[in-house]
Tab-separated table of C-alpha atoms in Angstrom:
chain	number	residue	atom	x	y	z
L	629	MET	CA	9.426	-72.157	8.596
L	630	SER	CA	9.143	-73.644	5.439
L	631	LEU	CA	12.832	-73.187	2.513
L	632	SER	CA	10.294	-70.751	0.506
L	633	ASP	CA	9.370	-68.638	3.447
L	634	LEU	CA	13.024	-68.415	4.498
L	635	LYS	CA	14.134	-67.329	0.262
L	636	SER	CA	10.829	-65.186	0.329
L	637	LEU	CA	12.833	-63.253	3.628
L	638	TYR	CA	16.308	-62.984	2.453
L	639	SER	CA	14.857	-61.700	-0.706
L	640	ALA	CA	12.553	-58.991	1.260
L	641	SER	CA	16.229	-58.076	3.059
L	642	ILE	CA	18.134	-57.593	-0.230
L	643	VAL	CA	16.112	-55.302	-1.997
L	644	ILE	CA	16.088	-53.537	1.446
L	645	LEU	CA	19.191	-53.249	1.852
L	646	SER	CA	20.561	-52.559	-2.176
L	647	LEU	CA	17.149	-49.904	-1.865
L	648	ILE	CA	19.317	-48.267	1.682
L	649	ILE	CA	22.703	-48.650	-0.593
L	650	LEU	CA	20.772	-47.019	-3.474
L	651	ALA	CA	19.803	-44.742	-1.627
L	652	PRO	CA	22.470	-41.433	-1.761
L	653	THR	CA	21.959	-41.985	-5.645
L	654	LEU	CA	18.161	-41.341	-5.390
L	655	ILE	CA	18.217	-38.802	-3.001
L	656	ILE	CA	20.198	-36.739	-5.876
L	657	VAL	CA	19.034	-37.340	-9.174
L	658	VAL	CA	14.930	-37.892	-7.993
L	659	SER	CA	13.759	-34.119	-6.561
L	660	VAL	CA	12.276	-34.457	-3.008
L	661	PRO	CA	8.646	-32.834	-2.107
L	662	GLN	CA	8.910	-28.861	0.168
L	663	GLY	CA	6.976	-28.721	2.486
L	664	GLU	CA	4.277	-25.748	2.340
L	665	GLN	CA	5.138	-22.468	0.028
L	666	PHE	CA	3.897	-19.028	0.849
L	667	SER	CA	5.288	-16.190	1.382
L	668	GLU	CA	3.377	-13.702	4.394
L	669	LEU	CA	2.618	-10.315	4.475
L	670	TYR	CA	2.243	-8.174	7.790
L	671	LEU	CA	1.276	-5.161	8.661
L	672	LEU	CA	2.127	-3.843	12.505
L	673	GLY	CA	1.199	-0.721	14.197
L	674	SER	CA	3.664	2.128	15.837
L	675	SER	CA	4.593	-0.313	19.053
L	676	HIS	CA	5.636	-2.740	16.439
L	677	THR	CA	2.550	-4.957	17.935
L	678	ALA	CA	-0.191	-6.421	16.052
L	679	GLU	CA	-1.871	-3.196	18.454
L	680	SER	CA	-1.654	0.631	18.551
L	681	TYR	CA	-1.955	0.989	15.096
L	682	PRO	CA	-2.650	4.668	14.008
L	683	PHE	CA	-6.664	5.714	12.683
L	684	ASN	CA	-7.947	9.000	13.621
L	685	VAL	CA	-4.879	11.102	12.088
L	686	SER	CA	-5.255	14.768	11.950
L	687	GLN	CA	-3.068	16.484	8.863
L	688	ASN	CA	0.743	17.632	8.767
L	689	LYS	CA	1.383	14.493	11.652
L	690	THR	CA	3.309	11.444	10.746
L	691	TYR	CA	2.368	8.086	11.725
L	692	ARG	CA	4.126	5.680	11.313
L	693	VAL	CA	2.939	1.110	10.495
L	694	TYR	CA	5.281	-1.752	10.016
L	695	LEU	CA	4.700	-3.257	6.615
L	696	GLY	CA	6.976	-6.561	6.692
L	697	ILE	CA	7.074	-9.628	3.847
L	698	ARG	CA	7.953	-13.393	4.546
L	699	ASN	CA	10.064	-15.700	2.403
L	700	HIS	CA	8.086	-19.333	2.727
L	701	ILE	CA	8.874	-20.051	-1.009
L	702	GLY	CA	11.874	-21.767	-0.465
L	703	SER	CA	13.824	-20.294	-2.943
L	704	LEU	CA	14.673	-16.649	-3.762
L	705	GLY	CA	11.820	-14.261	-4.087
L	706	TYR	CA	11.520	-10.811	-6.003
L	707	PHE	CA	8.725	-9.078	-4.127
L	708	LYS	CA	6.583	-6.097	-5.077
L	709	ILE	CA	4.168	-4.533	-2.352
L	710	TYR	CA	1.706	-2.077	-4.413
L	711	ALA	CA	0.858	1.080	-1.322
L	712	LYS	CA	-3.612	2.135	-2.626
L	713	PHE	CA	-5.370	4.139	-0.663
L	714	ARG	CA	-9.449	4.058	-1.058
L	715	ASN	CA	-12.336	5.068	0.140
L	716	GLN	CA	-15.925	2.628	2.033
L	717	THR	CA	-17.541	1.972	-1.353
L	718	GLU	CA	-14.263	1.104	-3.871
L	719	SER	CA	-12.957	-2.001	-4.264
L	720	LEU	CA	-11.033	-4.074	-1.628
L	721	PRO	CA	-8.792	-6.477	-3.650
L	722	ASN	CA	-9.935	-10.322	-2.797
L	723	SER	CA	-7.928	-14.065	-2.438
L	724	THR	CA	-7.897	-13.829	-5.816
L	725	THR	CA	-7.923	-10.541	-8.053
L	726	PRO	CA	-5.980	-7.470	-6.722
L	727	SER	CA	-8.108	-3.788	-6.530
L	728	TYR	CA	-8.274	-2.138	-9.533
L	729	LEU	CA	-7.338	1.113	-8.110
L	730	PRO	CA	-3.533	1.771	-8.770
L	731	GLN	CA	-1.121	2.566	-6.585
L	732	ILE	CA	-0.264	5.605	-4.797
L	733	PHE	CA	3.635	4.096	-3.853
L	734	GLU	CA	5.251	0.775	-4.196
L	735	TYR	CA	8.645	-0.878	-2.743
L	736	CYS	CA	10.589	-3.740	-4.108
L	737	VAL	CA	12.812	-6.059	-2.626
L	738	PHE	CA	14.233	-9.818	-3.416
L	739	LEU	CA	14.193	-11.976	-0.630
L	740	ALA	CA	15.977	-15.685	-0.043
L	741	SER	CA	14.571	-18.152	0.960
L	742	SER	CA	13.147	-17.735	5.073
L	743	SER	CA	14.327	-14.515	5.369
L	744	VAL	CA	12.601	-11.819	5.949
L	745	TYR	CA	12.192	-7.907	5.154
L	746	GLU	CA	10.403	-5.553	7.313
L	747	THR	CA	9.980	-1.457	6.603
L	748	GLU	CA	8.339	1.532	8.681
L	749	VAL	CA	6.122	3.499	6.951
L	750	ALA	CA	5.572	6.772	7.649
L	751	PHE	CA	2.797	8.737	6.416
L	752	SER	CA	0.930	12.043	6.379
L	753	PHE	CA	-1.727	13.926	5.092
L	754	GLU	CA	-0.702	17.139	3.611
L	755	ASP	CA	-4.241	18.120	1.607
L	756	VAL	CA	-7.166	17.266	3.124
L	757	SER	CA	-10.585	19.655	2.501
L	758	LEU	CA	-13.885	19.207	4.208
L	759	GLU	CA	-16.635	20.548	0.752
L	760	GLY	CA	-19.944	19.773	1.136
L	761	GLY	CA	-20.625	16.960	3.835
L	762	LEU	CA	-17.542	15.128	1.214
L	763	CYS	CA	-13.419	14.861	2.615
L	764	ARG	CA	-11.156	15.315	-0.134
L	765	VAL	CA	-7.652	14.199	-0.013
L	766	ALA	CA	-5.500	15.999	-3.101
L	767	ARG	CA	-2.024	15.144	-0.929
L	768	PHE	CA	-0.753	12.488	1.009
L	769	ALA	CA	3.020	12.168	2.122
L	770	VAL	CA	5.117	9.089	2.544
L	771	ASP	CA	8.496	8.764	3.761
L	772	ASP	CA	8.679	11.871	2.971
L	773	ARG	CA	7.830	11.697	-0.889
L	774	GLU	CA	5.095	13.614	-1.400
L	775	ILE	CA	1.901	11.928	-3.670
L	776	SER	CA	-1.042	13.628	-5.442
L	777	VAL	CA	-4.313	11.903	-5.165
L	778	THR	CA	-7.532	12.040	-5.625
L	779	GLU	CA	-9.535	10.419	-3.410
L	780	ALA	CA	-12.972	11.483	-1.601
L	781	THR	CA	-14.946	10.351	0.973
L	782	THR	CA	-18.807	10.898	2.503
L	783	TRP	CA	-19.792	11.360	6.492
L	784	ASP	CA	-20.342	7.773	7.873
L	785	GLN	CA	-23.626	8.372	10.312
L	786	GLN	CA	-23.501	4.776	12.080
L	787	ASN	CA	-19.582	4.980	12.693
L	788	ARG	CA	-19.719	8.656	12.693
L	789	GLY	CA	-16.397	8.730	10.772
L	790	PHE	CA	-14.317	10.586	7.518
L	791	TYR	CA	-12.688	6.404	6.198
L	792	PHE	CA	-10.235	5.870	4.191
L	793	GLN	CA	-8.239	2.867	3.859
L	794	LEU	CA	-4.508	2.359	3.268
L	795	PHE	CA	-3.605	-0.584	1.999
L	796	PHE	CA	-0.880	-3.138	0.475
L	797	GLU	CA	-0.932	-5.641	-1.531
L	798	LEU	CA	2.004	-8.489	-2.990
L	799	TRP	CA	2.680	-9.002	-5.590
L	800	ILE	CA	5.039	-11.309	-6.930
L	801	TYR	CA	7.569	-12.203	-10.143
L	802	ASN	CA	6.509	-15.472	-12.309
L	803	THR	CA	9.231	-16.174	-14.379
L	804	THR	CA	7.664	-18.480	-16.116
L	805	VAL	CA	5.670	-15.634	-17.523
L	806	SER	CA	7.991	-12.402	-17.298
L	807	GLN	CA	5.640	-10.864	-14.939
L	808	PHE	CA	4.504	-9.815	-11.428
L	809	GLN	CA	1.467	-11.183	-10.218
L	810	TYR	CA	-0.892	-10.523	-7.669
L	811	ASP	CA	0.216	-13.113	-4.209
L	812	LYS	CA	-3.423	-13.095	-3.135
L	813	ARG	CA	-1.979	-10.990	-0.019
L	814	PHE	CA	-2.963	-7.978	1.197
L	815	VAL	CA	-3.247	-5.759	4.458
L	816	GLY	CA	-4.499	-2.789	5.449
L	817	ILE	CA	-5.385	-0.382	7.993
L	818	TRP	CA	-8.606	2.350	8.492
L	819	LEU	CA	-8.145	6.054	8.591
L	820	ASN	CA	-10.449	7.909	10.428
L	821	VAL	CA	-10.029	11.512	9.469
L	822	SER	CA	-12.859	13.441	10.962
L	823	ARG	CA	-9.822	15.361	13.231
L	824	ILE	CA	-8.657	16.705	10.465
L	825	VAL	CA	-11.456	19.519	10.110
N	799	MET	CA	-1.479	70.702	-69.851
N	800	ARG	CA	1.293	73.380	-71.079
N	801	ARG	CA	3.921	73.424	-73.199
N	802	ARG	CA	7.105	75.253	-72.085
N	803	GLU	CA	10.448	76.111	-73.793
N	804	PHE	CA	13.575	74.551	-72.167
N	805	PRO	CA	17.056	76.451	-73.089
N	806	GLY	CA	18.782	74.300	-75.760
N	807	LEU	CA	15.741	72.680	-76.572
N	808	GLY	CA	13.894	73.608	-80.013
N	809	ARG	CA	10.336	74.295	-79.778
N	810	ARG	CA	10.285	70.570	-82.016
N	811	HIS	CA	12.022	69.496	-79.132
N	812	ASN	CA	9.873	70.938	-76.178
N	813	ILE	CA	8.626	68.087	-74.165
N	814	GLY	CA	5.285	67.795	-72.157
N	815	VAL	CA	6.079	68.621	-69.124
N	816	PRO	CA	3.036	68.117	-67.006
N	817	GLY	CA	2.268	71.271	-64.809
N	818	TRP	CA	2.909	70.394	-61.415
N	819	LEU	CA	7.201	69.995	-62.759
N	820	ASN	CA	8.726	73.418	-62.284
N	821	LEU	CA	11.605	74.940	-60.507
N	822	LYS	CA	9.502	75.625	-57.741
N	823	SER	CA	8.320	72.130	-57.741
N	824	LEU	CA	12.134	70.537	-58.944
N	825	ARG	CA	13.506	71.788	-55.476
N	826	GLN	CA	10.446	70.136	-53.662
N	827	GLY	CA	10.546	67.424	-55.886
N	828	LEU	CA	14.090	67.301	-54.561
N	829	ASN	CA	13.312	67.269	-51.155
N	830	HIS	CA	10.380	65.239	-52.203
N	831	SER	CA	13.131	62.468	-53.138
N	832	TYR	CA	14.882	63.061	-50.086
N	833	ILE	CA	12.040	62.277	-48.419
N	834	LEU	CA	10.751	59.557	-50.944
N	835	LYS	CA	14.895	58.157	-50.212
N	836	ALA	CA	14.010	58.545	-46.298
N	837	ARG	CA	10.509	57.153	-46.391
N	838	THR	CA	11.818	54.580	-48.569
N	839	THR	CA	14.743	53.840	-45.963
N	840	VAL	CA	12.723	53.680	-43.431
N	841	ARG	CA	10.430	51.708	-45.163
N	842	VAL	CA	13.607	49.320	-45.795
N	843	LEU	CA	14.456	49.384	-42.033
N	844	LYS	CA	10.850	48.533	-41.242
N	845	GLY	CA	11.098	45.442	-43.588
N	846	SER	CA	14.424	44.690	-42.675
N	847	LEU	CA	13.368	45.031	-38.961
N	848	LYS	CA	10.175	43.265	-39.982
N	849	ALA	CA	12.296	40.310	-41.350
N	850	SER	CA	15.412	40.272	-38.360
N	851	SER	CA	12.552	40.340	-36.027
N	852	LEU	CA	10.605	37.554	-38.267
N	853	CYS	CA	14.112	35.414	-37.648
N	854	LEU	CA	14.091	36.291	-34.847
N	855	ILE	CA	10.967	34.383	-33.723
N	856	ILE	CA	11.480	32.286	-36.496
N	857	LEU	CA	15.188	31.415	-34.611
N	858	ILE	CA	13.408	31.448	-30.881
N	859	THR	CA	10.182	29.192	-32.210
N	860	LEU	CA	13.819	26.600	-33.725
N	861	GLY	CA	15.287	27.107	-30.358
N	862	LEU	CA	12.233	25.802	-28.843
N	863	ILE	CA	11.546	23.720	-30.846
N	864	SER	CA	15.122	21.657	-30.639
N	865	ARG	CA	15.651	22.259	-26.871
N	866	TYR	CA	11.905	20.448	-26.619
N	867	SER	CA	12.530	18.048	-28.902
N	868	SER	CA	16.163	17.344	-27.613
N	869	CYS	CA	14.597	17.311	-23.966
N	870	ALA	CA	11.812	15.040	-25.809
N	871	TYR	CA	14.405	12.810	-27.043
N	872	GLU	CA	16.502	12.964	-23.565
N	873	GLY	CA	13.564	12.343	-21.554
N	874	GLU	CA	12.795	8.977	-23.751
N	875	LYS	CA	16.697	7.655	-24.438
N	876	THR	CA	16.031	7.891	-20.489
N	877	LEU	CA	13.044	5.636	-20.147
N	878	SER	CA	14.769	3.635	-22.521
N	879	SER	CA	17.381	2.817	-20.661
N	880	ILE	CA	15.815	2.983	-17.564
N	881	SER	CA	13.613	0.306	-19.111
N	882	GLU	CA	16.131	-1.918	-19.992
N	883	ALA	CA	18.071	-1.525	-16.057
N	884	ASP	CA	14.108	-2.878	-15.209
N	885	GLU	CA	15.319	-5.719	-17.839
N	886	LYS	CA	18.976	-6.743	-16.706
N	887	LEU	CA	16.720	-6.679	-13.474
N	888	ARG	CA	14.995	-9.114	-14.311
N	889	GLN	CA	17.096	-11.056	-16.062
N	890	ALA	CA	19.354	-11.486	-13.223
N	891	PHE	CA	17.044	-12.368	-11.020
N	892	ALA	CA	16.061	-14.847	-13.719
N	893	ALA	CA	19.783	-16.457	-13.328
N	894	VAL	CA	20.226	-16.487	-9.393
N	895	LEU	CA	16.654	-18.617	-9.110
N	896	LYS	CA	18.446	-20.454	-11.913
N	897	ALA	CA	21.579	-21.057	-9.781
N	898	GLU	CA	19.378	-21.648	-7.307
N	899	LYS	CA	17.131	-25.141	-7.923
N	900	ALA	CA	20.663	-26.365	-9.766
N	901	GLY	CA	21.782	-26.186	-5.862
N	902	ALA	CA	24.018	-23.138	-5.855
N	903	ALA	CA	24.290	-21.995	-2.209
N	904	ILE	CA	22.835	-17.907	-2.503
N	905	SER	CA	24.229	-15.961	-0.809
N	906	ASP	CA	23.247	-12.735	0.962
N	907	GLU	CA	25.796	-11.098	-0.924
N	908	LEU	CA	24.503	-11.501	-3.995
N	909	THR	CA	20.854	-10.619	-2.294
N	910	ASN	CA	22.126	-7.431	-1.457
N	911	LYS	CA	23.524	-7.085	-4.503
N	912	LEU	CA	20.352	-7.508	-6.160
N	913	ASN	CA	18.847	-5.015	-3.692
N	914	ILE	CA	20.983	-2.276	-3.783
N	915	ALA	CA	20.365	-2.600	-7.988
N	916	GLN	CA	16.755	-2.198	-7.289
N	917	GLU	CA	17.495	1.112	-4.919
N	918	LEU	CA	19.542	2.244	-8.069
N	919	LEU	CA	16.516	1.841	-10.257
N	920	THR	CA	13.739	2.896	-7.894
N	921	ARG	CA	16.050	6.456	-8.145
N	922	ALA	CA	16.661	5.972	-11.832
N	923	ASN	CA	12.967	6.387	-11.473
N	924	THR	CA	12.312	8.395	-8.830
N	925	SER	CA	14.945	11.092	-11.455
N	926	PHE	CA	13.451	10.564	-14.043
N	927	LEU	CA	10.014	11.725	-12.845
N	928	VAL	CA	11.209	15.085	-11.666
N	929	GLY	CA	13.420	15.835	-15.600
N	930	GLU	CA	16.677	15.161	-13.700
N	931	TYR	CA	17.576	12.772	-16.619
N	932	GLY	CA	21.580	13.160	-16.671
N	933	ASN	CA	20.845	11.651	-13.234
N	934	ALA	CA	18.466	8.882	-13.605
N	935	SER	CA	20.437	8.162	-16.681
N	936	LEU	CA	23.735	7.663	-14.366
N	937	LEU	CA	21.250	5.495	-12.344
N	938	ALA	CA	20.375	3.165	-14.456
N	939	GLY	CA	23.625	2.374	-15.762
N	940	GLN	CA	24.827	1.648	-12.901
N	941	SER	CA	21.594	-0.970	-12.018
N	942	MET	CA	22.277	-2.040	-15.507
N	943	ASN	CA	26.347	-2.776	-14.555
N	944	LEU	CA	25.101	-4.311	-11.402
N	945	ALA	CA	22.855	-6.361	-13.156
N	946	ASP	CA	25.505	-8.190	-15.675
N	947	ALA	CA	27.682	-9.232	-12.354
N	948	ILE	CA	25.030	-10.788	-11.464
N	949	VAL	CA	24.544	-12.666	-13.783
N	950	GLN	CA	28.061	-12.951	-14.650
N	951	ASP	CA	27.960	-14.462	-10.653
N	952	ALA	CA	25.119	-16.788	-11.049
N	953	GLY	CA	25.685	-18.205	-13.556
N	954	TYR	CA	29.587	-18.764	-11.969
N	955	LEU	CA	27.870	-20.125	-8.959
N	956	GLU	CA	25.019	-22.802	-11.683
N	957	ASN	CA	28.283	-24.046	-13.146
N	958	GLN	CA	30.488	-24.500	-9.963
N	959	ALA	CA	26.297	-26.097	-8.307
N	960	GLU	CA	26.773	-28.272	-10.980
N	961	SER	CA	29.855	-29.593	-11.599
N	962	GLU	CA	29.441	-30.512	-7.584
N	963	ARG	CA	26.587	-32.126	-8.054
N	964	ASN	CA	27.671	-34.574	-10.681
N	965	THR	CA	31.039	-35.277	-8.942
N	966	ARG	CA	28.228	-36.022	-6.278
N	967	PHE	CA	26.944	-38.245	-8.650
N	968	ILE	CA	29.436	-39.939	-9.778
N	969	TRP	CA	30.890	-40.572	-6.253
N	970	ALA	CA	27.435	-42.251	-5.098
N	971	LEU	CA	26.978	-44.364	-8.372
N	972	LEU	CA	29.833	-45.685	-7.818
N	973	LEU	CA	29.649	-46.343	-4.122
N	974	SER	CA	26.401	-47.896	-4.936
N	975	THR	CA	27.344	-49.576	-7.655
N	976	VAL	CA	30.248	-51.305	-5.579
N	977	GLY	CA	27.822	-51.852	-2.848
N	978	LEU	CA	25.444	-54.078	-4.847
N	979	VAL	CA	27.969	-55.518	-5.976
N	980	MET	CA	29.109	-56.838	-3.248
N	981	LEU	CA	25.613	-56.953	-1.500
N	982	PHE	CA	24.245	-59.289	-4.485
N	983	VAL	CA	27.814	-61.662	-4.254
N	984	VAL	CA	27.659	-61.864	-0.340
N	985	SER	CA	24.275	-62.705	-0.926
N	986	PHE	CA	24.596	-64.935	-3.152
N	987	PHE	CA	27.327	-67.253	-1.471
N	988	GLY	CA	25.122	-66.712	2.144
N	989	TRP	CA	21.932	-67.885	0.342
N	990	LYS	CA	23.931	-70.882	-0.413
N	991	LEU	CA	25.019	-71.441	3.234
N	992	VAL	CA	21.745	-71.082	4.479
N	993	LYS	CA	20.226	-73.035	2.770
N	994	LYS	CA	22.987	-75.718	3.593
N	995	ARG	CA	22.783	-74.753	7.820
N	996	TYR	CA	18.201	-74.959	6.729
N	997	SER	CA	19.077	-78.718	4.910
N	998	ARG	CA	21.618	-79.989	7.717
N	999	GLN	CA	18.966	-78.921	10.291
N	1000	PHE	CA	16.352	-80.298	8.207
N	1001	LEU	CA	17.260	-83.628	8.102
N	1002	LYS	CA	18.506	-83.536	11.590
N	1003	MET	CA	14.604	-83.543	12.273
N	1004	LYS	CA	13.121	-86.814	13.765
N	1005	PRO	CA	9.681	-87.446	12.960
N	1006	GLU	CA	7.263	-87.396	16.288
N	1007	GLU	CA	4.941	-89.575	16.345
N	1008	THR	CA	1.341	-89.265	16.737
N	1009	THR	CA	-0.829	-90.212	18.382
N	1010	ARG	CA	-4.337	-91.820	17.639
N	1011	ALA	CA	-7.718	-91.348	19.176
């Protein structure tokens, strides 16, 4: 090994050692990039699993599902879940835009980083009528709160039923713009109300 | 029209009296005046009744208007306090988030406080929707107070975190500087030693003969 090679090796080891000594200071100044930041929205059936969801529903009977959020955004989050109700022809939210339908009720929660919020949603159909091949829902109850809705659907020949969808959109508060923004996540269940009539 | 003489009055003083004004008619006139008076009284009574009922209607209308306007005012006031509570809650969230970004450990207690303030606000909204303005204002006020307390707690945590961060940074910088100085001093003398050793080894080396083919 020549002297110049030895000198290079020595200098490199000094630089490495300097970086090791400076590391604690650099960690305080430079922010370390975090992993993937995301939120999670889920809906479980009455048995608290991803099955036994209510499907064939009757009037004045209570059904239960479990709605949950997981916070993986790396900080405290202010979330809102908007519950909406639609028939087969009305629009569903997609990965970028929420549904234009008005919310029938909402849940608001502050969730610390890496924590979970779960709530039981107990719902029932209070006022359902069948008029000229059209099934109308006028009143809906969620957690003992009655909500007026005006939704109607026609008979689905293919699937043999009157179908409505109860779905939940996740919104998150953005402090930069000081308002809630659609978090590009939604979950929902189809409900066949043909057993009512 | 006939002329009639009245005792004590000369012919010259005869006055033209209408035909209907005789004694009978005077008596009748007297009765008539009573009737007139009664009629007038009835009219006055009717008038006053009308006026009083009008006044009553006006008063009721005014009362209704004032009640409606007071309700509307109360409703507006409640709505304004709910909006204020909502704004305060958002500010509280922003303050806690800022503290967290500054390095403060956000306790479950603070998150729970935020959720309680949110719950109070939701209940205030529900009370407002059913017309319980007093209860709604009370709940909104409680939510606001809690949000203010959260802002204070978050501010304290942020200051504490910043102070701890600064102390940690100063210590880290000091230790790094000392470490670097020591490293450079040691490496400087170390290099001299390495170089000397290398030269000695180089000088000890014997030239080797290479055989030529």
